[in-house]
Structure formats: structure tokens, C-alpha cells
Amino acid sequence: MAGVTNLEVAAILREVADLLEIKGVRFKPQAYQKAALAVETMPEDIAEVAAAGKLEEIPGVGKAIAKKIQEIVETGKLGYLESLRQELPEGVLHLIGISGIGPKKAIALSQALGVRTVDDLEAAAKAGRIRDLPGFGEKTERNILESIQMSRQARERRLLGQILPLARDIERRLTAHPSVRRVSLAGSIRRRKETVGDVDILAASTSPAEVMEVFASLPGVERVLARGLTKTSVVLSAGIQVDLRVVEDTQFGAALQYFTGSKEHNIALRRLAIARNWRLNEYGLVDLSTGRQIAGEDEEGVYQALGLPWIEPELRENRGEIEAARAGKLPDLVGYDEIRGDLHVHTTWSEGAHSIEEMAEAARALGYEYIAICDHAEALRIARGLSPERIAEQVREIERINRESESGFNVLAGIECNIGLDGGLDLPDSVLADLDVVVASVHSGLKQPEEEMTKRLITAMHNDNVDIIGHPTGRILLEREPSRIDLAAVFEAAANLGVMLEINAYPSRLDLSDVNARAAREAGVRLSLGSDAHSRENLRFMEFGVATARRGWLSADDIANTRPLSELRNVLRR
Ligand code: DGT
Ligand code: CA
Ligand code: CA
Ligand code: ZN
């Protein structure tokens, strides 16, 4: 079957993993999870890899899983999955879709309360029928309600990191059409918002009908919702709507400005036009007294006519950018190509898919000067965390790699240690002191009361060995709310102690968020960007971290890893 995407294959593999886990099968679920992650994040098209007979070359894909992927690519389905599904009590799968409900809880809910759907579950929680089940309690009941709300939201929005590659692919294919003059992404995806509701694309073409035809029959288009000469809307098999608008080349700038949004930015901009007795809309900027078009061919012209420099799309949220533009005080945003190294990378030493050397080689190919290997430490048994002995071994391995490297590329020996409930770390200071970079992050007890969580983070920062607090709020986009933290207090402590806060670039984290990163910088905190890569391909997630930094008004100076290694060493606390 043509057109099965990497995401679809990954989704099927994940479901197999979930079902195997429910059945209590050991090891196999992890194998399927790992394969799913690899397929989801690899740059090659899975159908092409299958056609070339190279599935087994994907890291984490052995003979058995390769056969399954082959079947999915050929038929769009997996017989093995169908049979696993039939073994389950009805409804259990829907429940597992809710974050915080694992297989055991789902089966218990189904058996004790006859809960079959998410609506059933919500009703049971609201009626207080869950708290008395063995192993549940009042807190769990509350968490279940919160998760249901998150998952309802999630159905409506998708991660930027998942959708941007698909949107770029469409953009590329449209650009290739001979009648097309200009193409651009617009809407929230052009603003690089962390989640997107739908994808907006704009094109200028001499032959709108042909472009719409090409668009409606792109691979990956599952359904055409509405079709016209100026606007066509489709739904991709990945489950997201894409709107294509085709406009006259002379109006492209005005349309791009309008459809990029945000709505709030546009309203503020339109006020400037009205004050001059002009009208600004998607067709152009028009002087109402003469009826003459003042601007509209390109975006710069629209902003210029209104007395403003062009404003980067990432800033267009009406959070002060128009005032800053008018005052000539727009920030000099960090560029997507200004990152010199990645400060949060995992390898096969803990839960990663690739070796230190493979990660280093991939980072070098991206143009980096350094990476920090930050595998998990001991407390994270699920992630095969490292003992002090293993860390010493890893440090020796890194020293060897650096010694033998002829490229001038540097691998830094780091760790991602776990911040315990009391703010303590899971490695002795003597071990931490010997490393180049120490990232400390919270991985459990995320629902502590605000006061405790705040104290916990500040206690960790008081350890002189800690350079960076990883994914500071613990949120998972569309899935888990950030922990309750007094961020102002954390920012103040970080600034005073010289501890950096991370913008974790993993697509489902983006933590700190744009708004929080901006507040941190204003409080004098230095930020660090880390992809949290679990494979070579994941290194590319850095882009989403940079996008978040830009949306947070950050310049290169605010971010440690825009510095060459010699300068970076000065901001590390050792
Ligand atoms: P999304 O899709 O929810 O992630 O967010 P956007 O910003 O992409 O919103 P969308 O797709 O509804 O519309 C795309 C852009 O079109 C939006 O950013 C600004 C513009 N736009 C849409 N509706 C309005 C409106 O009623 N007034 C103004 N001024 N602009 C609008
Ligand atoms: Ca949109
Ligand atoms: Ca839209
Ligand atoms: Zn982590």
C-alpha cells in the first residue's frame, strides 16, 4: 500500500507494545517501543526503506519486527495486532489512552466498575466511585479527571515536532509545481507554536486550479473536506487538517501577514492602520481616502508602511512585539544555525539507541563543535541508569574518543542525575565533581505541593556540581500539566547561583516554555538548549528548542551553547 507514513507505522508498533504489556509479556514491549521510536524519528521514508529491503538496518529493528513492518507497509495493517486486540476485555484500550492509567488499572476499572469508555470513566470519577477501589484513592481519582481533560485537548491539537516535517514536505511538493510563484507556511506552524490546531499554507500561482488538484492528491491526503479555487482543505492520514489558500502574487505579502497571525497580533496591527485611515486585510493595505493599495506584495512592505520593521513570525503573539518594533527595540533573536553544541544527549549507556561515537559523529555532521553525553544515573532503573563504576568507565571511553578524534570535535562527559523528593541527587558529589556537565532533573513525585517542589529544585541548585536544571517544569505537552512551582523563586535562585535552566527541545516537552524562558531571562537566568536525544535522528529536535527560545525573545547571548567550547567552560560551575 502506498503512502503509509512513518508515524502510522510507529503508532501500530506502539499499540502492539501496549497490548503485549497488558498481557504481561516481558522484554518484547520494550523492543516494540524502541522500534516505534526509531521509525518515528528516522529521516528516511519507511516505505522506501522497506522497498529497498533495508528494514533490519534500522537500529532496534530485528528480523521479527522487520517482518511486521513489511506487512504494515504492504497492507496498511498488522494481523498480529488484530489478534492481540481480540484477547482484551472490551473498552480497556480506550482507558489506557488516558495518561496515568496503565494496563493493570484499566483492567481493574473495567472489571470492578464496568467502565468501557472515557465518558464512563469521567462519570465514575465525578461520582467518586473510583477512590474506594483498592490501589486507587482520592488523589488518583483527581488525576484521572485531569488527564481526561488533557486528552480531550490533545485530540484537537498536535505537536509542532510531529507536524512540521509533514508541512514542509507539502510545501516542497507545491513549490515544485511549475505554475507556483511563491509558497509559504502560515498560521501557528509558521510562528512555530509548540502545538498546532491545523496547518495553514499559502501559495501564489498563475494556475490555481492545477495547484489545488496537486494539493488534493498529495500522498498522505486522506480526505478532501472542501475544494475551491481560493481555498482547499484536506485531512492527512496523520490526522491533521491542512488549509491551502492560493492568492494573486501581488497580494501574497498581505495574505501571508494575515494568515500567519496570530489573531491578536493582527488586531493590534490593524489598529495602527485604522489610525491612519487605512484598511488592512488579507488583500492588502489600502488608503481609504484614495482607494489606492499602499502595500501587499510582500510582508516587509506591509510592516514598513505602518512604520515598523518586519517582525519575526515567532514573536507575533501581541506580547509587546509591536511596541518594541515601534521603539526599535526588537530582540536580536537567536538564529536556528547559532547552536554550537547539544547539552543533553542519551546513548546506549542508558536508554538511548546509539553509541557515544555514533551520537558524536551525527552531531559533528550537523555542524556542532561539541555534545554533552548525559545518560541517566542510578536512581532511574527503568532507564538503565549508570552506577558510579559505569560512569567512570564511560568517562574513560569519552576520553579515548576525544583523544582519537582528529576533527577537533569534543565530547563532554556529563550526566542527567535525578533530583530526589528532598532535592538530593542520586550520585555522590565526588562523582559529579569529575564530570564536565551535570544536568539535574525531576522524574518522579511531579505532583508535590508547590512549596515542596520549589524547595526541592532550589536545594538541588545549591549543590555546586549542578550546572543545569533539566526540563524544569516536567510538563508533557497535551498529556501532563507542569508541576506546581514558584518559578519566580526558582529563577531568582538560578540567577544568584549561576545555575542554568534548560529549554528541553524534545517535541513533547519544550520545557521551559516560550513564556517561562522569557521570564527566566528577564530574571537574569542563563538558558541552555538540549535535545534530550535518544537517537541520532533526535538531535534534530534542537530546532524546536531554538523555536521556543525565539518565541521567548532570547538572543544568542542568553543561551550557553551558542558559545564556543572555551567560553562554555567558563559558564559551567567547575
Ligand atoms: P491554530 O491553527 O489553532 O494552531 O492557530 P492559527 O494561528 O494557525 O489559527 P487559524 O488556523 O485559525 O488561522 C490562521 C491565521 O489566520 C491566524 O493566525 C490569523 C488569521 N485569522 C484567522 N481568523 C482570524 C480572524 O478572525 N481575525 C484575524 N484578524 N485574523 C484571523
Ligand atoms: Ca492553523
Ligand atoms: Ca486554519
Ligand atoms: Zn530527563
Coordinates of C-alpha atoms and ligand atoms in Angstrom, one line a residue:
M1 CA 0.0 0.0 0.0
A2 CA 1.4 3.3 -1.0
G3 CA 1.5 6.2 1.4
V4 CA 1.9 4.5 4.8
T5 CA 3.8 7.1 6.8
N6 CA 6.5 6.6 9.5
L7 CA 4.1 7.9 12.1
E8 CA 1.4 5.4 11.2
V9 CA 3.9 2.5 11.4
A10 CA 5.1 3.8 14.7
A11 CA 1.6 4.1 16.0
I12 CA 0.9 0.4 15.2
L13 CA 4.1 -0.7 16.8
R14 CA 3.3 1.2 19.9
E15 CA -0.1 -0.3 20.2
V16 CA 1.5 -3.8 19.9
A17 CA 3.9 -2.8 22.7
D18 CA 0.9 -1.6 24.9
L19 CA -1.0 -4.8 24.3
L20 CA 2.0 -7.0 25.0
E21 CA 2.5 -5.1 28.2
I22 CA -1.1 -5.6 29.2
K23 CA -0.7 -9.3 28.6
G24 CA 2.3 -9.2 31.0
V25 CA 4.8 -10.3 28.3
R26 CA 8.3 -9.3 29.3
F27 CA 11.0 -7.6 27.2
K28 CA 9.0 -7.7 23.9
P29 CA 7.1 -4.5 24.7
Q30 CA 10.3 -2.5 25.1
A31 CA 11.6 -3.9 21.8
Y32 CA 8.4 -2.7 20.0
Q33 CA 8.6 0.7 21.8
K34 CA 12.2 1.1 20.7
A35 CA 11.4 0.2 17.1
A36 CA 8.5 2.6 17.1
L37 CA 10.7 5.5 18.3
A38 CA 13.3 4.7 15.7
V39 CA 10.8 4.6 12.9
E40 CA 9.1 7.8 14.0
T41 CA 12.3 9.7 14.2
M42 CA 14.2 8.5 11.2
P43 CA 14.5 10.9 8.3
E44 CA 14.0 8.2 5.6
D45 CA 10.6 7.2 4.3
I46 CA 9.7 3.8 5.9
A47 CA 8.0 2.6 2.7
E48 CA 11.2 3.3 0.7
V49 CA 13.4 1.6 3.3
A50 CA 11.1 -1.5 3.1
A51 CA 11.2 -1.5 -0.7
A52 CA 15.0 -1.4 -0.6
G53 CA 14.9 -4.4 1.8
K54 CA 16.8 -2.5 4.4
L55 CA 14.4 -2.6 7.4
E56 CA 16.8 -4.6 9.5
E57 CA 19.3 -1.8 9.3
I58 CA 17.1 0.5 11.4
P59 CA 18.5 0.5 14.9
G60 CA 16.3 -1.5 17.2
V61 CA 14.6 -3.4 14.4
G62 CA 15.4 -7.1 14.3
K63 CA 14.2 -9.8 11.9
A64 CA 10.8 -10.3 13.6
I65 CA 9.8 -6.7 13.8
A66 CA 11.2 -6.0 10.3
K67 CA 8.7 -8.7 9.0
K68 CA 5.9 -7.0 10.8
I69 CA 6.8 -3.6 9.4
Q70 CA 6.9 -5.1 5.9
E71 CA 3.4 -6.3 6.4
I72 CA 2.2 -2.9 7.6
V73 CA 3.9 -1.2 4.6
E74 CA 2.3 -3.7 2.2
T75 CA -1.2 -3.9 3.6
G76 CA -1.6 -0.9 5.9
K77 CA -2.5 -3.3 8.7
L78 CA -0.9 -5.9 11.0
G79 CA -2.6 -9.2 11.6
Y80 CA -0.7 -9.7 14.8
L81 CA -2.2 -6.5 16.3
E82 CA -5.7 -7.5 15.3
S83 CA -5.3 -10.8 17.2
L84 CA -3.8 -9.1 20.2
R85 CA -6.8 -6.7 20.3
Q86 CA -9.3 -9.6 20.4
E87 CA -7.8 -11.0 23.5
L88 CA -8.7 -8.0 25.6
P89 CA -11.8 -7.1 27.6
E90 CA -13.8 -4.6 25.8
G91 CA -13.0 -0.9 26.4
V92 CA -9.7 -1.5 28.2
L93 CA -7.8 0.1 25.3
H94 CA -9.7 3.4 25.4
L95 CA -8.8 3.7 29.1
I96 CA -5.1 3.1 28.5
G97 CA -5.2 6.1 26.2
I98 CA -5.7 8.2 29.3
S99 CA -2.3 9.2 30.8
G100 CA -1.7 7.7 34.2
I101 CA -3.8 4.6 33.6
G102 CA -1.7 1.6 32.9
P103 CA -2.8 -1.8 31.8
K104 CA -3.4 -3.0 35.4
K105 CA -5.6 -0.1 36.4
A106 CA -7.5 -0.3 33.1
I107 CA -8.4 -3.9 33.7
A108 CA -9.3 -3.2 37.3
L109 CA -11.7 -0.3 36.3
S110 CA -13.3 -2.4 33.6
Q111 CA -13.9 -5.3 35.9
A112 CA -14.9 -3.5 39.1
L113 CA -17.0 -0.7 37.7
G114 CA -17.9 -1.9 34.2
V115 CA -16.2 1.2 32.8
R116 CA -15.9 0.8 29.0
T117 CA -15.4 4.3 27.6
V118 CA -13.7 7.6 28.6
D119 CA -17.1 9.1 29.2
D120 CA -17.9 6.2 31.6
L121 CA -14.6 6.8 33.3
E122 CA -15.3 10.5 33.7
A123 CA -18.7 9.8 35.2
A124 CA -17.3 7.3 37.6
A125 CA -14.6 9.7 38.7
K126 CA -17.1 12.5 39.2
A127 CA -19.4 10.3 41.2
G128 CA -16.5 9.5 43.5
R129 CA -16.7 5.8 42.7
I130 CA -13.0 5.3 41.9
R131 CA -11.4 6.4 45.1
D132 CA -12.6 3.3 47.0
L133 CA -11.2 0.8 44.6
P134 CA -8.1 -1.0 46.0
G135 CA -5.0 0.7 44.7
F136 CA -6.7 3.9 43.6
G137 CA -7.6 6.6 46.2
E138 CA -8.8 10.2 46.1
K139 CA -5.6 11.6 44.5
T140 CA -5.7 9.1 41.7
E141 CA -9.3 9.9 41.1
R142 CA -8.5 13.6 40.8
N143 CA -5.5 12.8 38.5
I144 CA -7.8 10.7 36.2
L145 CA -10.2 13.7 35.8
E146 CA -7.3 16.0 35.0
S147 CA -5.9 13.5 32.4
I148 CA -9.2 13.2 30.7
Q149 CA -9.3 16.9 30.2
M150 CA -5.8 16.9 28.8
S151 CA -6.6 14.1 26.4
R152 CA -9.7 15.9 25.1
Q153 CA -7.5 18.9 24.3
A154 CA -4.9 16.6 22.8
R155 CA -7.4 15.4 20.2
E156 CA -7.7 18.9 18.9
R157 CA -4.0 20.0 18.8
R158 CA -0.8 18.2 17.6
L159 CA 2.9 18.7 18.5
L160 CA 4.8 21.1 16.3
G161 CA 7.6 18.5 16.1
Q162 CA 5.3 15.9 14.6
I163 CA 3.6 18.2 12.1
L164 CA 6.3 20.5 10.9
P165 CA 8.1 17.8 8.8
L166 CA 4.8 16.9 7.1
A167 CA 4.0 20.6 6.4
R168 CA 7.5 21.1 5.0
D169 CA 7.0 18.1 2.7
I170 CA 3.8 19.6 1.3
E171 CA 5.5 23.0 1.0
R172 CA 8.3 21.3 -1.1
R173 CA 5.9 19.5 -3.3
L174 CA 3.8 22.6 -4.1
T175 CA 6.9 24.6 -4.7
A176 CA 8.0 22.1 -7.4
H177 CA 4.8 22.8 -9.4
P178 CA 5.7 25.0 -12.5
S179 CA 2.7 27.4 -12.1
V180 CA 3.7 28.2 -8.5
R181 CA 5.5 31.5 -7.9
R182 CA 5.7 31.5 -4.1
V183 CA 4.8 29.2 -1.2
S184 CA 4.9 29.7 2.5
L185 CA 3.7 28.1 5.6
A186 CA 1.4 30.4 7.6
G187 CA -0.6 30.3 10.8
S188 CA 0.7 28.8 14.1
I189 CA 3.1 26.5 12.3
R190 CA 5.0 29.4 10.8
R191 CA 5.0 31.1 14.2
R192 CA 6.5 27.7 15.5
K193 CA 3.9 27.5 18.3
E194 CA 4.5 24.4 20.4
T195 CA 1.3 22.8 19.3
V196 CA -0.8 23.4 16.2
G197 CA -4.5 23.2 15.6
D198 CA -4.2 22.9 11.8
V199 CA -1.7 23.7 9.1
D200 CA -2.1 26.8 7.0
I201 CA -0.2 27.1 3.7
L202 CA -0.3 30.0 1.2
A203 CA 0.7 29.9 -2.4
A204 CA 0.8 32.4 -5.3
S205 CA 0.1 30.7 -8.6
T206 CA -0.8 31.6 -12.2
S207 CA -3.0 28.4 -12.3
P208 CA -4.9 27.9 -9.0
A209 CA -7.0 25.0 -10.3
E210 CA -3.9 23.0 -11.1
V211 CA -2.3 23.7 -7.7
M212 CA -5.5 22.7 -5.9
E213 CA -5.5 19.5 -7.9
V214 CA -1.9 18.7 -7.0
F215 CA -2.7 19.5 -3.3
A216 CA -5.8 17.4 -3.1
S217 CA -4.0 14.4 -4.5
L218 CA -0.8 14.6 -2.5
P219 CA 0.3 11.3 -0.9
G220 CA -0.8 11.3 2.7
V221 CA -4.1 13.1 2.0
E222 CA -6.9 11.0 3.4
R223 CA -9.9 13.2 2.8
V224 CA -10.7 16.4 1.0
L225 CA -13.0 18.5 3.2
A226 CA -13.7 21.4 0.9
R227 CA -12.4 22.3 -2.5
G228 CA -12.4 25.7 -4.2
L229 CA -10.1 27.9 -6.3
T230 CA -9.0 30.1 -3.4
K231 CA -9.1 27.6 -0.6
T232 CA -8.9 23.8 -0.3
S233 CA -8.9 21.9 3.0
V234 CA -7.8 18.4 3.4
V235 CA -7.2 15.9 6.3
L236 CA -3.9 14.0 6.3
S237 CA -3.8 10.4 7.3
A238 CA -1.7 11.6 10.2
G239 CA -5.0 13.1 11.4
I240 CA -4.5 16.9 10.9
Q241 CA -6.2 19.4 8.7
V242 CA -4.3 21.4 6.1
D243 CA -5.7 24.5 4.6
L244 CA -4.2 25.8 1.3
R245 CA -5.0 29.2 0.1
V246 CA -4.0 30.4 -3.3
V247 CA -3.7 34.2 -3.9
E248 CA -2.5 36.7 -6.5
D249 CA 1.2 37.2 -6.5
T250 CA 0.6 41.0 -5.9
Q251 CA -1.3 40.2 -2.7
F252 CA 0.9 37.4 -1.4
G253 CA 2.5 39.6 1.3
A254 CA -0.7 40.9 2.7
A255 CA -2.2 37.4 2.7
L256 CA 0.9 35.9 4.3
Q257 CA 0.8 38.6 7.0
Y258 CA -2.9 38.0 7.7
F259 CA -2.8 34.2 7.7
T260 CA 0.3 34.0 9.8
G261 CA -1.5 35.6 12.7
S262 CA -1.7 35.5 15.5
K263 CA -5.2 36.9 15.5
E264 CA -4.2 39.1 18.5
H265 CA -1.1 40.4 16.6
N266 CA -3.3 41.1 13.6
I267 CA -5.8 43.0 15.6
A268 CA -3.1 45.2 17.1
L269 CA -1.6 45.8 13.7
R270 CA -4.9 46.7 12.2
R271 CA -5.4 49.3 14.8
L272 CA -2.3 51.1 13.5
A273 CA -3.8 51.0 10.0
I274 CA -7.1 52.4 11.2
A275 CA -5.4 55.3 12.9
R276 CA -4.1 56.4 9.5
N277 CA -7.4 55.9 7.8
W278 CA -6.1 52.8 6.1
R279 CA -7.6 49.4 5.8
L280 CA -5.5 46.2 6.4
N281 CA -6.8 42.8 5.5
E282 CA -5.7 39.7 3.6
Y283 CA -5.9 41.5 0.3
G284 CA -3.6 44.4 1.1
L285 CA -3.1 47.7 2.9
V286 CA -5.4 50.3 1.3
D287 CA -5.6 54.1 1.7
L288 CA -9.3 54.6 2.3
S289 CA -9.2 58.3 1.1
T290 CA -7.8 57.4 -2.3
G291 CA -8.7 53.7 -2.6
R292 CA -5.0 53.1 -3.6
Q293 CA -3.1 50.0 -2.5
I294 CA -0.2 51.0 -0.4
A295 CA 1.4 47.6 0.3
G296 CA 0.6 43.9 -0.1
E297 CA 3.1 42.4 -2.4
D298 CA 5.5 41.4 0.4
E299 CA 5.3 41.3 4.2
E300 CA 8.1 43.8 4.7
G301 CA 6.2 46.4 2.8
V302 CA 3.1 46.0 5.0
Y303 CA 5.1 46.5 8.2
Q304 CA 7.2 49.3 6.7
A305 CA 4.1 51.3 5.6
L306 CA 2.9 51.0 9.2
G307 CA 6.2 52.5 10.4
L308 CA 7.6 49.1 11.7
P309 CA 10.4 46.9 10.8
W310 CA 9.5 43.4 9.7
I311 CA 8.6 41.3 12.8
E312 CA 9.8 37.6 13.1
P313 CA 6.8 35.3 13.0
E314 CA 7.8 33.7 16.3
L315 CA 7.2 37.0 18.0
R316 CA 3.7 37.6 16.6
E317 CA 1.6 36.9 19.7
N318 CA 0.8 40.5 20.7
R319 CA 3.1 40.2 23.7
G320 CA 4.7 43.6 23.3
E321 CA 6.4 43.0 19.9
I322 CA 4.5 45.8 18.1
E323 CA 5.5 48.3 20.8
A324 CA 9.1 47.0 20.7
A325 CA 9.2 47.2 16.9
R326 CA 8.0 50.8 17.0
A327 CA 10.7 51.7 19.5
G328 CA 13.4 50.0 17.5
K329 CA 13.8 47.5 20.4
L330 CA 13.0 44.2 18.9
P331 CA 15.4 41.5 20.3
D332 CA 18.1 40.1 18.1
L333 CA 16.7 36.6 18.1
V334 CA 19.0 33.6 18.3
G335 CA 19.3 32.1 14.9
Y336 CA 18.5 28.4 14.0
D337 CA 22.1 28.0 12.9
E338 CA 23.7 29.5 16.0
I339 CA 23.8 26.5 18.2
R340 CA 27.3 25.1 18.6
G341 CA 26.6 22.0 20.6
D342 CA 23.9 19.9 22.3
L343 CA 24.0 19.8 26.1
H344 CA 21.6 16.9 26.7
V345 CA 22.1 13.7 24.8
H346 CA 21.5 10.0 25.7
T347 CA 23.3 6.9 24.4
T348 CA 23.1 3.1 24.6
W349 CA 24.8 3.5 28.0
S350 CA 21.3 4.2 29.4
E351 CA 18.1 4.3 27.3
G352 CA 19.5 5.7 24.0
A353 CA 19.6 3.9 20.7
H354 CA 23.1 4.9 19.6
S355 CA 26.6 4.7 20.9
I356 CA 28.6 7.7 22.1
E357 CA 30.6 7.6 18.9
E358 CA 27.5 7.4 16.7
M359 CA 26.0 10.4 18.5
A360 CA 29.2 12.4 18.3
E361 CA 29.5 11.6 14.5
A362 CA 25.9 12.7 13.9
A363 CA 26.4 15.9 15.9
R364 CA 29.6 16.7 14.0
A365 CA 27.7 16.2 10.7
L366 CA 25.1 18.8 12.0
G367 CA 28.0 21.3 12.3
Y368 CA 28.3 21.2 16.1
E369 CA 31.6 21.6 17.9
Y370 CA 30.6 19.6 21.0
I371 CA 28.0 17.4 22.7
A372 CA 27.4 16.5 26.3
I373 CA 26.6 12.9 26.9
C374 CA 24.1 13.0 29.8
D375 CA 22.8 9.5 30.4
H376 CA 20.7 8.8 33.4
A377 CA 22.2 8.0 36.8
E378 CA 21.5 5.2 39.1
A379 CA 18.1 6.1 40.5
L380 CA 16.4 5.7 37.2
R381 CA 16.4 1.9 37.0
I382 CA 13.8 1.9 34.2
A383 CA 16.2 3.8 32.1
R384 CA 19.1 1.5 33.0
G385 CA 20.7 4.3 34.9
L386 CA 24.5 4.3 35.5
S387 CA 26.3 3.4 38.7
P388 CA 29.4 5.3 39.7
E389 CA 31.6 2.5 38.4
R390 CA 29.8 2.6 35.0
I391 CA 30.2 6.4 34.9
A392 CA 33.9 6.1 35.5
E393 CA 34.0 3.6 32.6
Q394 CA 32.0 5.9 30.4
V395 CA 34.3 8.8 31.2
R396 CA 37.3 6.7 30.1
E397 CA 35.5 5.8 26.9
I398 CA 34.8 9.5 26.2
E399 CA 38.4 10.4 26.9
R400 CA 39.5 7.8 24.4
I401 CA 37.1 9.1 21.8
N402 CA 38.3 12.7 22.2
R403 CA 42.0 11.5 22.1
E404 CA 41.5 9.6 18.9
S405 CA 39.3 12.3 17.3
E406 CA 41.0 14.2 14.5
S407 CA 38.2 16.6 13.8
G408 CA 38.5 18.9 16.8
F409 CA 35.0 17.9 17.8
N410 CA 34.6 17.5 21.6
V411 CA 32.5 15.0 23.6
L412 CA 31.8 16.3 27.1
A413 CA 31.3 13.8 29.9
G414 CA 28.0 14.6 31.6
I415 CA 25.2 13.0 33.5
E416 CA 21.5 13.6 33.9
C417 CA 21.0 12.9 37.6
N418 CA 17.7 12.6 39.3
I419 CA 16.5 15.1 41.8
G420 CA 15.0 13.1 44.7
L421 CA 11.9 14.1 46.7
D422 CA 14.1 16.0 49.2
G423 CA 16.2 17.7 46.5
G424 CA 19.1 15.3 46.9
L425 CA 20.8 13.8 43.9
D426 CA 21.4 10.2 43.0
L427 CA 25.2 10.4 42.8
P428 CA 27.8 11.4 45.4
D429 CA 29.4 14.8 44.9
S430 CA 32.8 13.1 44.4
V431 CA 31.5 11.5 41.2
L432 CA 29.7 14.7 40.0
A433 CA 32.8 16.8 40.5
D434 CA 34.8 14.8 37.9
L435 CA 32.3 15.4 35.1
D436 CA 32.2 18.2 32.6
V437 CA 28.5 18.8 32.8
V438 CA 25.8 17.9 35.3
V439 CA 22.1 18.2 34.4
A440 CA 19.8 17.5 37.3
S441 CA 16.1 16.8 36.6
V442 CA 13.0 15.7 38.4
H443 CA 11.5 12.4 37.1
S444 CA 9.0 11.4 39.8
G445 CA 6.9 13.0 42.5
L446 CA 5.9 15.6 40.0
K447 CA 2.7 16.3 41.8
Q448 CA 4.3 17.6 45.0
P449 CA 2.7 20.7 46.5
E450 CA 4.2 24.0 45.2
E451 CA 6.1 24.8 48.3
E452 CA 7.9 21.4 48.4
M453 CA 8.6 21.3 44.7
T454 CA 10.1 24.8 44.7
K455 CA 12.3 23.9 47.7
R456 CA 13.3 20.7 46.1
L457 CA 14.6 22.4 42.9
I458 CA 16.4 25.2 44.9
T459 CA 18.0 22.6 47.1
A460 CA 19.3 20.8 44.0
M461 CA 20.7 24.1 42.7
H462 CA 22.6 24.6 45.9
N463 CA 24.7 21.6 45.1
D464 CA 27.8 23.3 43.5
N465 CA 28.1 20.5 41.0
V466 CA 24.8 21.2 39.3
D467 CA 25.2 23.2 36.0
I468 CA 21.8 22.8 34.5
I469 CA 18.2 22.0 35.7
G470 CA 16.7 19.8 33.0
H471 CA 13.1 20.1 31.8
P472 CA 12.4 22.3 34.8
T473 CA 8.6 22.0 35.0
G474 CA 8.1 18.4 34.0
R475 CA 5.2 19.1 31.6
I476 CA 4.4 16.7 28.7
L477 CA 2.6 18.6 26.1
L478 CA -1.1 17.5 25.6
E479 CA -0.5 14.9 28.3
R480 CA 0.7 16.2 31.6
E481 CA 0.4 19.6 33.2
P482 CA 3.6 21.3 34.5
S483 CA 4.4 20.7 38.2
R484 CA 3.3 23.4 40.5
I485 CA 6.4 25.6 41.1
D486 CA 7.1 29.1 42.3
L487 CA 9.0 29.9 39.2
A488 CA 9.9 33.4 40.3
A489 CA 11.7 31.9 43.3
V490 CA 13.4 29.3 41.1
F491 CA 14.6 31.9 38.6
E492 CA 16.0 34.1 41.4
A493 CA 17.9 31.2 42.9
A494 CA 19.2 30.1 39.4
A495 CA 20.4 33.6 38.6
N496 CA 22.1 34.1 42.0
L497 CA 23.7 30.6 42.0
G498 CA 24.7 30.7 38.3
V499 CA 22.8 27.6 37.5
M500 CA 21.4 27.3 34.0
L501 CA 17.8 26.3 33.2
E502 CA 17.2 24.1 30.3
I503 CA 14.9 24.6 27.3
N504 CA 14.5 20.9 26.6
A505 CA 13.9 20.6 22.9
Y506 CA 12.2 17.2 22.8
P507 CA 8.9 17.9 20.9
S508 CA 6.6 16.8 23.7
R509 CA 8.5 18.8 26.3
L510 CA 9.6 22.2 25.1
D511 CA 10.3 22.9 28.8
L512 CA 10.9 25.7 29.8
S513 CA 8.1 27.0 27.6
D514 CA 8.4 30.2 25.5
V515 CA 6.8 32.4 28.1
N516 CA 8.7 30.9 31.0
A517 CA 12.0 31.1 29.2
R518 CA 11.4 34.8 28.6
A519 CA 10.6 35.4 32.3
A520 CA 13.7 33.4 33.3
R521 CA 15.9 35.6 31.0
E522 CA 14.3 38.7 32.4
A523 CA 15.2 37.4 35.9
G524 CA 18.9 37.1 34.8
V525 CA 18.9 33.4 34.2
R526 CA 21.2 31.8 31.5
L527 CA 19.4 29.2 29.4
S528 CA 20.8 26.0 27.9
L529 CA 19.4 24.1 25.0
G530 CA 19.3 20.3 24.9
S531 CA 17.6 18.0 22.5
D532 CA 17.3 15.1 25.1
A533 CA 18.0 13.0 22.0
H534 CA 17.6 9.2 22.4
S535 CA 18.8 8.6 18.9
R536 CA 21.0 10.2 16.2
E537 CA 17.9 11.4 14.4
N538 CA 16.6 13.1 17.6
L539 CA 19.5 15.5 17.5
R540 CA 17.4 17.5 15.0
F541 CA 14.9 18.2 17.7
M542 CA 17.2 21.1 18.6
E543 CA 15.3 23.2 16.1
F544 CA 12.2 23.1 18.3
G545 CA 14.2 24.3 21.3
V546 CA 15.5 27.2 19.2
A547 CA 12.0 28.0 18.1
T548 CA 10.9 28.1 21.8
A549 CA 13.8 30.3 22.6
R550 CA 12.9 32.7 19.8
R551 CA 9.3 32.7 20.9
G552 CA 10.7 33.6 24.3
W553 CA 12.5 36.6 22.9
L554 CA 16.0 35.1 23.5
S555 CA 19.2 36.2 21.8
A556 CA 22.3 34.1 21.3
D557 CA 23.9 35.8 24.3
D558 CA 21.2 34.4 26.6
I559 CA 22.0 30.8 25.6
A560 CA 25.1 29.0 26.9
N561 CA 25.5 26.6 23.9
T562 CA 25.7 29.3 21.3
R563 CA 29.2 29.8 22.8
P564 CA 32.4 28.1 21.6
L565 CA 33.6 25.4 24.0
S566 CA 36.3 27.5 25.6
E567 CA 33.7 30.1 26.6
L568 CA 31.1 27.5 27.6
R569 CA 33.6 26.1 30.1
N570 CA 33.6 29.5 31.8
V571 CA 29.9 29.4 32.5
L572 CA 29.9 25.8 33.7
R573 CA 30.4 25.8 37.5
R574 CA 33.6 23.9 37.8
Ligands
DGT1 P1 -4.0 27.0 15.3 O1 -4.4 26.6 13.9 O2 -5.1 26.9 16.3 O3 -2.8 26.4 15.8 O4 -3.7 28.6 15.2 P2 -3.6 29.6 14.0 O5 -3.0 30.8 14.5 O6 -2.9 28.9 12.8 O7 -5.1 29.9 13.6 P3 -6.0 29.6 12.4 O8 -5.6 28.3 11.6 O9 -7.4 29.5 12.9 O10 -5.9 30.8 11.4 C1 -4.7 31.1 10.8 C2 -4.4 32.6 10.9 O11 -5.5 33.3 10.2 C3 -4.5 33.2 12.3 O12 -3.3 33.0 12.9 C4 -4.8 34.6 12.0 C5 -5.7 34.6 10.8 N1 -7.1 34.7 11.2 C6 -8.0 33.7 11.3 N2 -9.2 34.1 11.7 C7 -9.0 35.4 12.0 C8 -9.8 36.5 12.5 O13 -11.0 36.3 12.8 N3 -9.3 37.7 12.6 C9 -8.0 38.0 12.3 N4 -7.5 39.2 12.4 N5 -7.2 37.0 11.8 C10 -7.7 35.8 11.7
CA2 CA -3.6 27.0 11.8
CA3 CA -6.5 27.2 9.5
ZN4 ZN 15.1 13.7 31.8

